[in-house]
Short mmCIF file of C-alpha atoms and ligand atoms in Angstrom, two decimals:
data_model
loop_
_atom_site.label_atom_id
_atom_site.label_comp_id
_atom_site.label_asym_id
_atom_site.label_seq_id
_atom_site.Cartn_x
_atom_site.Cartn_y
_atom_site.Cartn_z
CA UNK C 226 -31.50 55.84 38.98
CA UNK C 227 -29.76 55.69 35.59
CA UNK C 228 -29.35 52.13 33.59
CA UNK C 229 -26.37 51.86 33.12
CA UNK C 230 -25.74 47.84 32.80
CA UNK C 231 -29.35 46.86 30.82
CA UNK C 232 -28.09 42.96 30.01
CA UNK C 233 -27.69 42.19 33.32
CA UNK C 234 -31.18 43.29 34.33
CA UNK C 235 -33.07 42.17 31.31
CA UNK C 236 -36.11 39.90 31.39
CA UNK C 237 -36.17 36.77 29.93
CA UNK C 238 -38.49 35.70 27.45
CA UNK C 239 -40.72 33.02 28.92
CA UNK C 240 -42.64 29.79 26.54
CA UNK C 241 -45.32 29.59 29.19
CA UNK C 242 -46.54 33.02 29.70
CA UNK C 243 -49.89 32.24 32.09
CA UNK C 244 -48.47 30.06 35.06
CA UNK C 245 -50.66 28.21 37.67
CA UNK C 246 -49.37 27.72 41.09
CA UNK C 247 -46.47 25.50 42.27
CA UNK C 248 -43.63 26.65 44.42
CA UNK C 249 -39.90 26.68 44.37
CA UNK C 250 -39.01 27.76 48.05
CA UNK C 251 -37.94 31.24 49.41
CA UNK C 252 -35.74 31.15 51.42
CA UNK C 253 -36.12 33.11 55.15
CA UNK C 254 -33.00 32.46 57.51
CA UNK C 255 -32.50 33.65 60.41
CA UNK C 256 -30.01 35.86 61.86
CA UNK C 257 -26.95 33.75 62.64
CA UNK C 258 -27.84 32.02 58.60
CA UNK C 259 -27.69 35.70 57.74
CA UNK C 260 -24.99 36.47 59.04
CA UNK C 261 -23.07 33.26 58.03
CA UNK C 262 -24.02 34.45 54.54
CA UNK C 263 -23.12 37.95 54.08
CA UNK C 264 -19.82 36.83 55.19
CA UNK C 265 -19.44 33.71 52.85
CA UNK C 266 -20.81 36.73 50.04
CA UNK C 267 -18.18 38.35 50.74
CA UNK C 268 -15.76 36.13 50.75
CA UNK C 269 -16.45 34.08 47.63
CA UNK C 270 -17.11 37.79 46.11
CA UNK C 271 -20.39 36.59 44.75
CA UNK C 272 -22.13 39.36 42.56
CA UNK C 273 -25.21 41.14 42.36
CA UNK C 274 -25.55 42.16 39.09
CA UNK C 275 -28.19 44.28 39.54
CA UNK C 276 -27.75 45.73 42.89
CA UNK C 277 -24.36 46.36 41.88
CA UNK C 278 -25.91 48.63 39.20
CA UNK C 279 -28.09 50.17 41.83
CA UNK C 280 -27.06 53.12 44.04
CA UNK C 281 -27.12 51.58 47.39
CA UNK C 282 -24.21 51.04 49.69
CA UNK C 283 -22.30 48.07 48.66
CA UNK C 284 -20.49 45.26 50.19
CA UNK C 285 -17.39 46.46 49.49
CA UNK C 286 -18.21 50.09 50.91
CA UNK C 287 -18.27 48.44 54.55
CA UNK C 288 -15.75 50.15 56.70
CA UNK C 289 -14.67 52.92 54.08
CA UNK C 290 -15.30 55.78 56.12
CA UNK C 291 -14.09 58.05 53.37
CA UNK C 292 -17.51 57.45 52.28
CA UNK C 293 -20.03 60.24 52.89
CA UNK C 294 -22.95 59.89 54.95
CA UNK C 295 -26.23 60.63 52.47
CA UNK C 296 -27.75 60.81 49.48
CA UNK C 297 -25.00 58.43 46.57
CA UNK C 298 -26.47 59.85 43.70
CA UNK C 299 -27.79 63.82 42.94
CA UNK C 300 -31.38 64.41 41.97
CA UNK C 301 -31.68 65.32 38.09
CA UNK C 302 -34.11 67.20 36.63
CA UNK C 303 -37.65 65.49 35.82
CA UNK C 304 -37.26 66.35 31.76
CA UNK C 305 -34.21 64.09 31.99
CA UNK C 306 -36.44 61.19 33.79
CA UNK C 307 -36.67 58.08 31.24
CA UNK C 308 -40.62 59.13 30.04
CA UNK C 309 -41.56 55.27 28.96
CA UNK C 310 -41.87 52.24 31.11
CA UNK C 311 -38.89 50.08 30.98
CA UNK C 312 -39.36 47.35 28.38
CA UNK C 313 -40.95 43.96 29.43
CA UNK C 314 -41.16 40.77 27.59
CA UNK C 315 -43.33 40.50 24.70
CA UNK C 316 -46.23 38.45 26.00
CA UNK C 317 -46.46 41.39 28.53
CA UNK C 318 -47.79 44.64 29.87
CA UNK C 319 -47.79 47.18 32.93
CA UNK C 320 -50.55 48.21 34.60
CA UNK C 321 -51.40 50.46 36.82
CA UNK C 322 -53.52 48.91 39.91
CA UNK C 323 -56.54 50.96 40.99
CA UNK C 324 -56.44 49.99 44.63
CA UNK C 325 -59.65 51.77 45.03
CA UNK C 326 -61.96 48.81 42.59
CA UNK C 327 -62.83 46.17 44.44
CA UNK C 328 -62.33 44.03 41.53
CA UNK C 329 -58.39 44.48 40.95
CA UNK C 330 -57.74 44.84 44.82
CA UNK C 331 -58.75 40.84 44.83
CA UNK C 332 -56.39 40.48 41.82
CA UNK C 333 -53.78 41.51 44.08
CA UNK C 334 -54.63 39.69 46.90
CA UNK C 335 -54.95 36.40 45.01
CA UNK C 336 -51.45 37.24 43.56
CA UNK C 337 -50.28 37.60 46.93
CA UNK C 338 -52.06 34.89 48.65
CA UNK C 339 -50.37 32.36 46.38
CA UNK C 340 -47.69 33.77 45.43
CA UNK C 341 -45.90 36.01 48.44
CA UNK C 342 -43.47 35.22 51.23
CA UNK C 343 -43.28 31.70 52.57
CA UNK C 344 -41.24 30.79 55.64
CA UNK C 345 -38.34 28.77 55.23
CA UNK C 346 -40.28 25.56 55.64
CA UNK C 347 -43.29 26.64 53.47
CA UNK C 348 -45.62 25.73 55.76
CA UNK C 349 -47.25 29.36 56.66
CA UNK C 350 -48.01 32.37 53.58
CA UNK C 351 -48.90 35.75 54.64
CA UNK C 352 -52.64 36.35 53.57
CA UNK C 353 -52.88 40.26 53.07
CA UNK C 354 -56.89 41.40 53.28
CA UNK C 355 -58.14 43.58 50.80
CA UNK C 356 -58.86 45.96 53.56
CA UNK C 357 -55.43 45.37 55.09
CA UNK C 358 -53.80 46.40 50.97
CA UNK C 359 -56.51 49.32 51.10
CA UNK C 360 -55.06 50.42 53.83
CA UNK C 361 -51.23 50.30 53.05
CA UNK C 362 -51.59 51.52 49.73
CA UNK C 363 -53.49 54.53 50.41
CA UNK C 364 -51.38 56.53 53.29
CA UNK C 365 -51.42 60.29 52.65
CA UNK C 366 -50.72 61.64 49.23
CA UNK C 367 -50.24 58.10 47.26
CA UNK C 368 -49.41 58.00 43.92
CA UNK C 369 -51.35 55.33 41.85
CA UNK C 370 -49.17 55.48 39.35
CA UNK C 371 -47.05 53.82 41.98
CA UNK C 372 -49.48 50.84 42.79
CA UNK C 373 -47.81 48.42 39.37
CA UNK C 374 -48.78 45.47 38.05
CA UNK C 375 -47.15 43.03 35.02
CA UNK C 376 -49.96 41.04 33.34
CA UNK C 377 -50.02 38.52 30.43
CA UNK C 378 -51.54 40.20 27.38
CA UNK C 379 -53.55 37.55 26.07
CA UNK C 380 -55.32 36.24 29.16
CA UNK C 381 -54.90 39.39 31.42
CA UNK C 382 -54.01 37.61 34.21
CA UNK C 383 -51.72 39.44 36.95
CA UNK C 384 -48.25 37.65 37.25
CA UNK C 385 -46.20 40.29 39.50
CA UNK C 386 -47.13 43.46 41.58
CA UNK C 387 -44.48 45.69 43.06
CA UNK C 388 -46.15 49.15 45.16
CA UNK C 389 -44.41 52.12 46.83
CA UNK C 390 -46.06 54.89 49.28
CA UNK C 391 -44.94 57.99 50.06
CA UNK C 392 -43.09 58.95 53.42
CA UNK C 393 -41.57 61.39 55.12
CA UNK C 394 -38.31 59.49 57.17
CA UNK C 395 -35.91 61.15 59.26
CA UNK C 396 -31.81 60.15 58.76
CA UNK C 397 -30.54 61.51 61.59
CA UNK C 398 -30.85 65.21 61.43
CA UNK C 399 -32.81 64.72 57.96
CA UNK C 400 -36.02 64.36 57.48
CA UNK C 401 -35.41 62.75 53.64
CA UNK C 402 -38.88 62.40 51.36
CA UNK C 403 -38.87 58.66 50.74
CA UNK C 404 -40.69 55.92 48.89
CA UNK C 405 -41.19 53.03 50.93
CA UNK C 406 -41.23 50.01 48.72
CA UNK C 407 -43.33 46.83 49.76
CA UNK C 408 -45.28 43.61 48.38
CA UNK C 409 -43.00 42.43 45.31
CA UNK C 410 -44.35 39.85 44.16
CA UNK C 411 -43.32 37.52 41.04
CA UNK C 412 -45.57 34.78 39.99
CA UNK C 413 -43.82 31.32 41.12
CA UNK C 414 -43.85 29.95 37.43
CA UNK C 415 -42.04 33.23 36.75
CA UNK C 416 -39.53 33.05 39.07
CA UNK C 417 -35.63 33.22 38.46
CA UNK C 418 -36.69 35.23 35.00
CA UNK C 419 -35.57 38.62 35.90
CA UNK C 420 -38.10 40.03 36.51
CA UNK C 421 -37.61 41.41 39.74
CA UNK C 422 -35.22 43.52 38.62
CA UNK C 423 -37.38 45.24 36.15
CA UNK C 424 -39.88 45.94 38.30
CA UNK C 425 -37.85 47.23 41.06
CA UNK C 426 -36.41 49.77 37.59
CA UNK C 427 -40.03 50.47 37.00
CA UNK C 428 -40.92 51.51 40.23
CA UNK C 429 -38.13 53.51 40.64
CA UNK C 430 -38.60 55.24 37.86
CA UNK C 431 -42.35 56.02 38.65
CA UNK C 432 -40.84 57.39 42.26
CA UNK C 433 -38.16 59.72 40.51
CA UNK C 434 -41.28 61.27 38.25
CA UNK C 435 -42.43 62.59 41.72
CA UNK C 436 -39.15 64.42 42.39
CA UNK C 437 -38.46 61.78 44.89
CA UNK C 438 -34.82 60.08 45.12
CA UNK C 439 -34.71 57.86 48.23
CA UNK C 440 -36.65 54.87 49.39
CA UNK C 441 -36.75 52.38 52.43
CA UNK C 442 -37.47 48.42 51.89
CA UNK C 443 -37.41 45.33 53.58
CA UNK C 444 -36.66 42.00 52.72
CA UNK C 445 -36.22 38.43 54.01
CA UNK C 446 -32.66 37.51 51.83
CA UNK C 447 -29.22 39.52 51.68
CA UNK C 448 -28.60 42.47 49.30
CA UNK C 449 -26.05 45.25 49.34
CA UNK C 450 -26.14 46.40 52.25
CA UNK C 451 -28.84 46.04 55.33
CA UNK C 452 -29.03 49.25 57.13
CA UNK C 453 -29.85 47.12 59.90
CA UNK C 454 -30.95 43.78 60.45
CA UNK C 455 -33.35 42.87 62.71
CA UNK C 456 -35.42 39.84 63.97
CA UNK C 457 -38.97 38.98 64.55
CA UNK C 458 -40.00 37.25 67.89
CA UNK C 459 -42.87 35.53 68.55
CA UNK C 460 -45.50 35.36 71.70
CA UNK C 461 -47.85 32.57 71.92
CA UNK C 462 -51.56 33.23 72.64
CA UNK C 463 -52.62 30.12 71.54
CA UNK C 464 -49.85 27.57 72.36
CA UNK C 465 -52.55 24.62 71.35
CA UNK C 466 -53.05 25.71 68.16
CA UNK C 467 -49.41 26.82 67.30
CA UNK C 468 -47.83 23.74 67.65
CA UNK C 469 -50.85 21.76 65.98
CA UNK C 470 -50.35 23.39 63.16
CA UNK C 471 -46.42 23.46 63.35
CA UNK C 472 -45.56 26.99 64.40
CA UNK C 473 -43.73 25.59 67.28
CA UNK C 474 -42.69 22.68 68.93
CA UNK C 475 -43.50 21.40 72.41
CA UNK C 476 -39.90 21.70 74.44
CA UNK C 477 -38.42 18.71 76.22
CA UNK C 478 -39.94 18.29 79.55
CA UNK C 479 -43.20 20.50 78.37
CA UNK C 480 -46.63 19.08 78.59
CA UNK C 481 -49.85 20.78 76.90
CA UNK C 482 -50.84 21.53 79.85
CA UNK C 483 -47.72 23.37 81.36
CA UNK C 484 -47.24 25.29 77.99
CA UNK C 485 -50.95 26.22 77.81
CA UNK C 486 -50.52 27.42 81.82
CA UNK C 487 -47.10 29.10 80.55
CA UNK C 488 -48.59 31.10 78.23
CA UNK C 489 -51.83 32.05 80.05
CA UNK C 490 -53.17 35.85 79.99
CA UNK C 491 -55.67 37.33 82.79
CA UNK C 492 -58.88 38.35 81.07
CA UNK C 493 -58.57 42.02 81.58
CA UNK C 494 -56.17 44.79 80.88
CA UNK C 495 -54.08 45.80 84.38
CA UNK C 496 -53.49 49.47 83.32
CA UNK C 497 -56.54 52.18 84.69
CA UNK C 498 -57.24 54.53 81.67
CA UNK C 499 -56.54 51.53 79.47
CA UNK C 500 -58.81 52.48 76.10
CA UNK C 501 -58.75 52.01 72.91
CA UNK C 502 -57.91 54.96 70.94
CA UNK C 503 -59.95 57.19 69.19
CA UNK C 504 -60.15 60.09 66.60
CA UNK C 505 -59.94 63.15 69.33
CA UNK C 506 -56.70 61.46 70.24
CA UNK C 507 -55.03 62.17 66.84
CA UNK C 508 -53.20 65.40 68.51
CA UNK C 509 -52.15 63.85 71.62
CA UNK C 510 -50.73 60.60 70.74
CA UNK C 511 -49.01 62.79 67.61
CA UNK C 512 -47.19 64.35 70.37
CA UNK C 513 -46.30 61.26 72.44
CA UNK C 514 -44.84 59.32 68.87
CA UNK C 515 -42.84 62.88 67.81
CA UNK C 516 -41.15 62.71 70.91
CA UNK C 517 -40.45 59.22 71.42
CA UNK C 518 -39.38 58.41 67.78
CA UNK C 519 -36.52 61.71 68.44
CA UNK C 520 -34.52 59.18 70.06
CA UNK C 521 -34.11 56.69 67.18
CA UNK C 522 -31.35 56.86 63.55
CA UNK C 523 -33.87 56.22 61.47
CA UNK C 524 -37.74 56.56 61.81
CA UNK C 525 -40.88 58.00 60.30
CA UNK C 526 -41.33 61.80 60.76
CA UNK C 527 -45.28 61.23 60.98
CA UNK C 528 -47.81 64.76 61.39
CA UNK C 529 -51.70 64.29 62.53
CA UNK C 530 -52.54 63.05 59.19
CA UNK C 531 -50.19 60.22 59.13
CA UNK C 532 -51.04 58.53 62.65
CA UNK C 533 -54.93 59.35 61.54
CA UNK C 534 -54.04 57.12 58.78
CA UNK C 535 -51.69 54.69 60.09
CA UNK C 536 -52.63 54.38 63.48
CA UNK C 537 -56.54 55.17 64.01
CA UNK C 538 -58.37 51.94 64.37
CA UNK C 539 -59.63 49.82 61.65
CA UNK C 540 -61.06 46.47 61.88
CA UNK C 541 -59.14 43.46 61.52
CA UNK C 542 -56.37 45.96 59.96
CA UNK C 543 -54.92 48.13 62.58
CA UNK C 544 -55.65 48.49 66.22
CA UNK C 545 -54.14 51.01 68.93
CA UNK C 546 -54.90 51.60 72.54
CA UNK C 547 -54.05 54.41 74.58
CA UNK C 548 -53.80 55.10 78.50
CA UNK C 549 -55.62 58.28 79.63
CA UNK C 550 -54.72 59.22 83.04
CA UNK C 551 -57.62 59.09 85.40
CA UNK C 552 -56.71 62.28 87.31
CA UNK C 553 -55.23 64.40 84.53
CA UNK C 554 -57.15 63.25 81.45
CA UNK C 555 -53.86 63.55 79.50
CA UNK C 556 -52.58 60.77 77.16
CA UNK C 557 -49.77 59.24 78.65
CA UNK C 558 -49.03 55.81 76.79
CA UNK C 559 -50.01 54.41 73.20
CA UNK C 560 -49.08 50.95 71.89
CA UNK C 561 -50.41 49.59 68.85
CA UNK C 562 -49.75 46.64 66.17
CA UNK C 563 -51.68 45.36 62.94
CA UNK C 564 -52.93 41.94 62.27
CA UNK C 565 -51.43 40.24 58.97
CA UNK C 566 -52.78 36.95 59.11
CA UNK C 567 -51.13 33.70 57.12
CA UNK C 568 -52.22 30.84 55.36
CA UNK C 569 -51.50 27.53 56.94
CA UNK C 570 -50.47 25.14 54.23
CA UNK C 571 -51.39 21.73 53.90
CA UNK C 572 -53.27 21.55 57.38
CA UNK C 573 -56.54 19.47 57.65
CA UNK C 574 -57.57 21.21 60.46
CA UNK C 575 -56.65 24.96 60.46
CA UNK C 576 -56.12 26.96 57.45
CA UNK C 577 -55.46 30.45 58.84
CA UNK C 578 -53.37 31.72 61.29
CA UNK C 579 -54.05 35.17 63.35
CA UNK C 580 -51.36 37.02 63.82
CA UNK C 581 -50.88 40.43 65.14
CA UNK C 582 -47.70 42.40 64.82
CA UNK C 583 -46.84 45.08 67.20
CA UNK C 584 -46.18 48.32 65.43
CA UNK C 585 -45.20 51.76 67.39
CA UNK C 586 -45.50 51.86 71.54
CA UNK C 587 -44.39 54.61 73.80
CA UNK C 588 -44.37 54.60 77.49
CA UNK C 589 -44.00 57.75 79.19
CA UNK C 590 -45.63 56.81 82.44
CA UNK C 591 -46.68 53.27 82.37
CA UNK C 592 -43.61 50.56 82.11
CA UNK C 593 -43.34 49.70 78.62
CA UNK C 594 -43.21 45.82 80.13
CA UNK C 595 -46.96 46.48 81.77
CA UNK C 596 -47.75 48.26 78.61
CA UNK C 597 -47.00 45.41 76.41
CA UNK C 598 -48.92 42.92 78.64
CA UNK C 599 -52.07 44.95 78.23
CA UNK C 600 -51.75 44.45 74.65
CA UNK C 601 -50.94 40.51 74.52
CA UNK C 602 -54.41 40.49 76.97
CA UNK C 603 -56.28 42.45 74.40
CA UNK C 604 -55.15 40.26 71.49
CA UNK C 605 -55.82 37.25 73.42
CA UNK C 606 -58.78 38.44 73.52
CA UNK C 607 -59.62 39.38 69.76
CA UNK C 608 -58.11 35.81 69.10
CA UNK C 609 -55.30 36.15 67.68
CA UNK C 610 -53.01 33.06 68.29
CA UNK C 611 -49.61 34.69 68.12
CA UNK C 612 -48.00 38.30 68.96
CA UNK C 613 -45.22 38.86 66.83
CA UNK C 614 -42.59 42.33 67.40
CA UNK C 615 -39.39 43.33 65.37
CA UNK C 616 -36.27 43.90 68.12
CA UNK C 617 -36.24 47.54 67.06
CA UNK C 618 -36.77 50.52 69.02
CA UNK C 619 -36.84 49.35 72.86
CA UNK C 620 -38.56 45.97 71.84
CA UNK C 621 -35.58 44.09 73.37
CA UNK C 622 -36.94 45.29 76.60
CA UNK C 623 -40.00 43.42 77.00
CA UNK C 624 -39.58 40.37 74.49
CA UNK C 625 -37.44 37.95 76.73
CA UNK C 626 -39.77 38.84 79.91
CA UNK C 627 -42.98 38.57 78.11
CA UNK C 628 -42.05 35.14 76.84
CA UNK C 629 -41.52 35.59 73.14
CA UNK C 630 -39.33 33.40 71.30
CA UNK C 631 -36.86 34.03 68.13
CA UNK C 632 -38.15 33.58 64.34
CA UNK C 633 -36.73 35.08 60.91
CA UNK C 634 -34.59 37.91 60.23
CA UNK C 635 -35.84 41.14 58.44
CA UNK C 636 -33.50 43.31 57.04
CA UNK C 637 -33.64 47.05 56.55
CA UNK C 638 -32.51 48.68 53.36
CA UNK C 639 -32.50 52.06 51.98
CA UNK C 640 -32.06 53.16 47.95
CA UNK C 641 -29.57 55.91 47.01
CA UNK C 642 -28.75 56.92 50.98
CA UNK C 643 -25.89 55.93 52.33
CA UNK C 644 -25.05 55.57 55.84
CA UNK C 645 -21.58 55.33 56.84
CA UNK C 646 -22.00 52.22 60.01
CA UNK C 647 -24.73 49.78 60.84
CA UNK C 648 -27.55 50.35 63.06
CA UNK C 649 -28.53 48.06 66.11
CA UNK C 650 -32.09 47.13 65.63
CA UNK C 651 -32.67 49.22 69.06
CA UNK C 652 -31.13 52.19 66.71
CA UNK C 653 -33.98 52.18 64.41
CA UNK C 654 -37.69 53.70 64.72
CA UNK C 655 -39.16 52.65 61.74
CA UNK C 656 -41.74 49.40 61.36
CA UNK C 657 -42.11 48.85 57.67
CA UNK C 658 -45.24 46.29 56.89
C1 COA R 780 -38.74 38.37 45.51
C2 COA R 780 -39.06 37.90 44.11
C3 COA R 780 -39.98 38.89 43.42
C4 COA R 780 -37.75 37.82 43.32
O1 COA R 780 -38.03 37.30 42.04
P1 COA R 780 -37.12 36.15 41.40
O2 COA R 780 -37.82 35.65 40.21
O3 COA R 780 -36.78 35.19 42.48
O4 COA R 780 -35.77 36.89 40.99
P2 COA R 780 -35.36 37.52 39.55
O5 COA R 780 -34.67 36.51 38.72
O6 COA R 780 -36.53 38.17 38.91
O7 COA R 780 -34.34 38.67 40.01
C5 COA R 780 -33.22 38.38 40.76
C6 COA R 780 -32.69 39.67 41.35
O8 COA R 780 -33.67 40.21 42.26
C7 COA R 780 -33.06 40.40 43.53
N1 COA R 780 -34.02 40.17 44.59
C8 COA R 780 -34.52 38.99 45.01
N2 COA R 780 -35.36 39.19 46.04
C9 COA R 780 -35.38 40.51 46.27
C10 COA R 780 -36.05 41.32 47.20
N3 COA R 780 -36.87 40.79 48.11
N4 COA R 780 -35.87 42.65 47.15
C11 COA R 780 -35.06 43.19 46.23
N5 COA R 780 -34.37 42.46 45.32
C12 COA R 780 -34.54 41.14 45.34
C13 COA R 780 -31.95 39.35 43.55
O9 COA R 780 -30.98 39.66 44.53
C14 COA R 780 -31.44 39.44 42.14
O10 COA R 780 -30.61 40.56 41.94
P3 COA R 780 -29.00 40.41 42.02
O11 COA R 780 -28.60 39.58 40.85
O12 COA R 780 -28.48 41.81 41.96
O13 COA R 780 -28.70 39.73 43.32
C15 COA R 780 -39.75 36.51 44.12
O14 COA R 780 -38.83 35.56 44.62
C16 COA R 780 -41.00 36.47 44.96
O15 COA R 780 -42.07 36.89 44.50
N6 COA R 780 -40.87 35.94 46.19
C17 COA R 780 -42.00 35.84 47.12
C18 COA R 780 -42.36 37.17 47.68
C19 COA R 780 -41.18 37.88 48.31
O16 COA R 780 -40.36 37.30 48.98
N7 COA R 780 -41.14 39.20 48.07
C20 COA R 780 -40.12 40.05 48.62
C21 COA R 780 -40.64 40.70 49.81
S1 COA R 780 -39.36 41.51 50.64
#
C-alpha cells in the first residue's frame, strides 16, 4: 500500500494521553440499517478519506464491469517497502505483542475486554480468553511482528492493538496468500483520533514486509465495499437466562414456560458414530473440509496443519465433533464452532454470557439439519446459553428450522482484491473470528 494522502490519515495529538474507561457507542446495525446506509452513502456521496486512499473496491466501482477481477494494486519489491513504522503521536510508541508471555496476553485481553465491540445497545462486550487470543494469534507460520500494539510512553499502558495471521484463501480459481486482519481495538478515550487509520497503515505495512499483498477482514460498520454481507442468527439454549439478562425478549402470547419448552434439547446426541474429534482424524476430516469448501467463492484453502490448528479441540476455545460410521469406520460428517463468550453489562445477576459460534460443518451422509441438532445438544450440554451461526455457506439451511432468530450484520471485506459482483452469504466459505 503506498501513502499517498498522509493528512487525511494522520493522528491527532491527544492532551490526555492515559484514558480510563467510558464509552461512546459503536454502532452494530443490522442488515436492512446496512443496507439503508450504503445507499444513503452513496447518495449523499459521503467520503472515506482513508479508505478512499486504500486499494479496495470502492463505492463508485459498483457495477463497472470494465473493472478487472483481482489483485488492484502490483506487488513491489520488499527494498521499496517503507522500512520505519508509520509515525504516531508524540506521547506514543509501537510495540510488538509477544502473544506467547502470559503477562502481555492479559494486556490484551483487558484492552479488549473494555474496550472491543459492543452491540448496538451496549449491553453485551465480547470477552476474548487468553487461551481463546493464544489460539487465534498463533495459526501456522505467524508473524509476531504482526501481533501490534500502541502504548503511552510514560505510563506504558496499552491504548490500541490491531493483529493479522497468515492464510492461505482461495478467490475462485486462486488460492491468494492473505493476511487476515482481526481485533482492532482503539482505547474509548482515544476514539475519533485517527488512529485507526494508522494502525490499519502499520499493519499493512508489517504484512507487505512478508511479501504478502492481500488480506480478508470483517467488520460491524460500512466501508468501501463488503465482499459480502452477512448476518448472525441466534439459537437459544438458555431462553431463561437470555431474556433476564436482555438478549431477547419474551414474544406476545409467550410464557416462560412455553419458550423454555420451545427451546428444549433431548439430552443426547441422535447421530450413531457421534464423537468428538480427535488428533488421528486430522487426515480424514482434511479431506471432508477440501471437498466441501470447493463449492464456495471465497474460502480458506486449509492443509492438515491448519485444521490441526484451527479445528482440533481445545478447551473452552474450540470444539469439533465428527460422525464415524459404525460399519465402515470412515469419517463421514464434521461440524464444529468456538465459544467467544461476552460480558453482560450492568447486570446484578449475570455477568457473562456463553456463547458458542458455529464455525465449519460438512454433511456428506448425515442431513446437515440432524447434524446441527447434535451440536445445539452438545452445547446445551457444555452450557452454553446461546448458539450463534453466520448465514454463509449452507447455514440458511438449518437456521429457520432449528429455531434461530436474526441479530447483527457482519460484513466481509478484502484489501487490494477486487471482485467484480457481490457474493450471497451462501457464496462464501470463509468464517473469520
Ligand atoms: C474500530 C475502531 C478502532 C475505530 O477507531 P475510531 O477512533 O472510532 O476511528 P478513527 O478516528 O481512529 O478512524 C476513523 C477511520 O477508521 C475507519 N474505521 C472505523 N472502524 C473500522 C473498522 N472496523 N475497520 C476498518 N476501518 C474502520 C473509519 O471508516 C474511518 O475511515 P474513513 O474516514 O475512511 O471512513 C474503534 O471504534 C474501536 O476500537 N471500536 C471497538 C472495537 C471494534 O469495533 N473493532 C472493529 C472490529 S471489526
Amino acid at each position: 500500500m503506498v501513502d499517498n494522502n498522509p493528512s487525511s490519515d494522520s493522528p491527532e495529538e491527544t492532551p490526555n494521553p492515559d484514558p480510563d474507561e467510558n464509552a461512546p457507542p459503536e454502532n452494530d446495525p443490522v442488515l436492512d440499517a446496512l443496507a439503508e446506509r450504503l445507499q444513503e452513502t452513496l447518495l449523499q456521496g459521503m467520503r472515506h478519506k482513508f479508505w478512499e486512499t486504500q486499494p479496495v473496491k470502492q463505492f463508485k466501482d459498483i457495477g463497472d464491469i470494465s473493472l478487472p477481477e483481482g489483485p488492484i494494486e502490483p506487488p513491489i519489491p520488499l527494498s521499496e517497502v517503507k522500512q520505519e513504522p508509520y509515525n504516531l503521536p508524540n506521547l506514543y510508541e509501537w510495540i510488538t505483542c509477544d502473544i506467547d508471555s502470559e503477562e502481555t496476553r492479559a494486556e490484551v485481553c483487558n484492552l479488549l475486554t473494555h474496550n472491543y465491540i459492543e452491540d448496538d445497545k451496549n449491553m453485551f462486550r465480547f470477552d476474548y480468553s487468553k487461551e481463546f487470543l493464544h489460539w487465534a494469534l498463533r495459526p501456522p507460520g505467524y508473524c509476531k511482528s504482526w501481533h501490534i500494539g500502541v502504548r503511552v510512553k510514560s505510563s506504558k499502558k496499552l491504548v490500541a492493538f490491531i493483529a493479522g495471521v497468515p492464510a492461505r484463501i482461495r478467490v475462485r480459481d486462486n488460492v491468494v496468500a492473505m493476511a487476515e486482519i482481526n481485533f482492532l481495538c482503539v482505547h474509548k478515550k482515544l476514539r475519533s483520533k485517527r488512529l485507526a487509520p494508522v494502525m490499519i497503515k502499520e499493519v499493512t505495512r508489517r504484512v507487505h514486509l512478508e511479501n504478502i499483498w492481500q488480506a480478508a477482514y470483517t467488520a460491524g460498520v460500512v466501508l468501501p465495499t463488503p465482499i459480502s454481507s452477512c448476518l448472525y442468527w441466534h439459537r437459544s439454549l438458555n431462553p431463561k437466562k437470555l431474556i433476564d439478562v436482555g438478549f431477547c425478549r419474551l414474544g406476545a402470547r409467550m410464557t416462560m414456560s412455553r419458550m423454555t419448552k420451545l427451546y428444549k434439547l433431548p439430552d443426547s446426541t441422535g447421530t450413531p458414530g457421534f464423537r468428538q474429534m480427535e488428533l488421528h482424524d486430522v487426515p480424514a476430516v482434511t479431506q471432508l473440509l477440501r471437498n466441501y469448501l470447493n463449492q464456495f467463492e471465497v474460502a480458506p484453502d486449509f492443509d492438515e496443519n491448519d485444521v490441526k490448528h484451527w479445528l482440533l479441540p481445545t478447551e473452552n476455545v474450540v470444539d469439533s465433533y465428527v460422525v464415524e460410521s459404525p460399519e465402515s469406520h470412515k469419517i463421514t460428517d464434521f461440524c464444529s464452532f468456538y465459544s467467544l463468550p461476552s460480558s453482560i453489562l450492568g447486570n446484578q445477576k449475570y455477568s457473562i454470557l456463553k456463547a458458542a459460534y458455529s464455525f465449519y460443518n460438512v454433511a456428506t451422509k448425515t442431513p446437515l439439519l440432524q447434524l446441527m441438532n447434535d451440536v445445539l445438544i452438545v452445547a446445551n450440554r457444555k452450557d452454553y446459553d446461546v448458539f450463534n451461526a453466520l448465514d454463509v455457506m449452507q447455514n440458511e439451511t438449518f437456521i429457520k428450522e432449528l429455531k434461530f432468530g436474526p441479530g447483527d450484520g457482519k460484513l466481509y471485506y478484502l484489501y487490494n482484491y477486487r471482485l467484480r459482483d457481490t457474493l450471497k452469504p451462501m457464496e462464501l466459505g470463509l468464517v473469520l473470528l
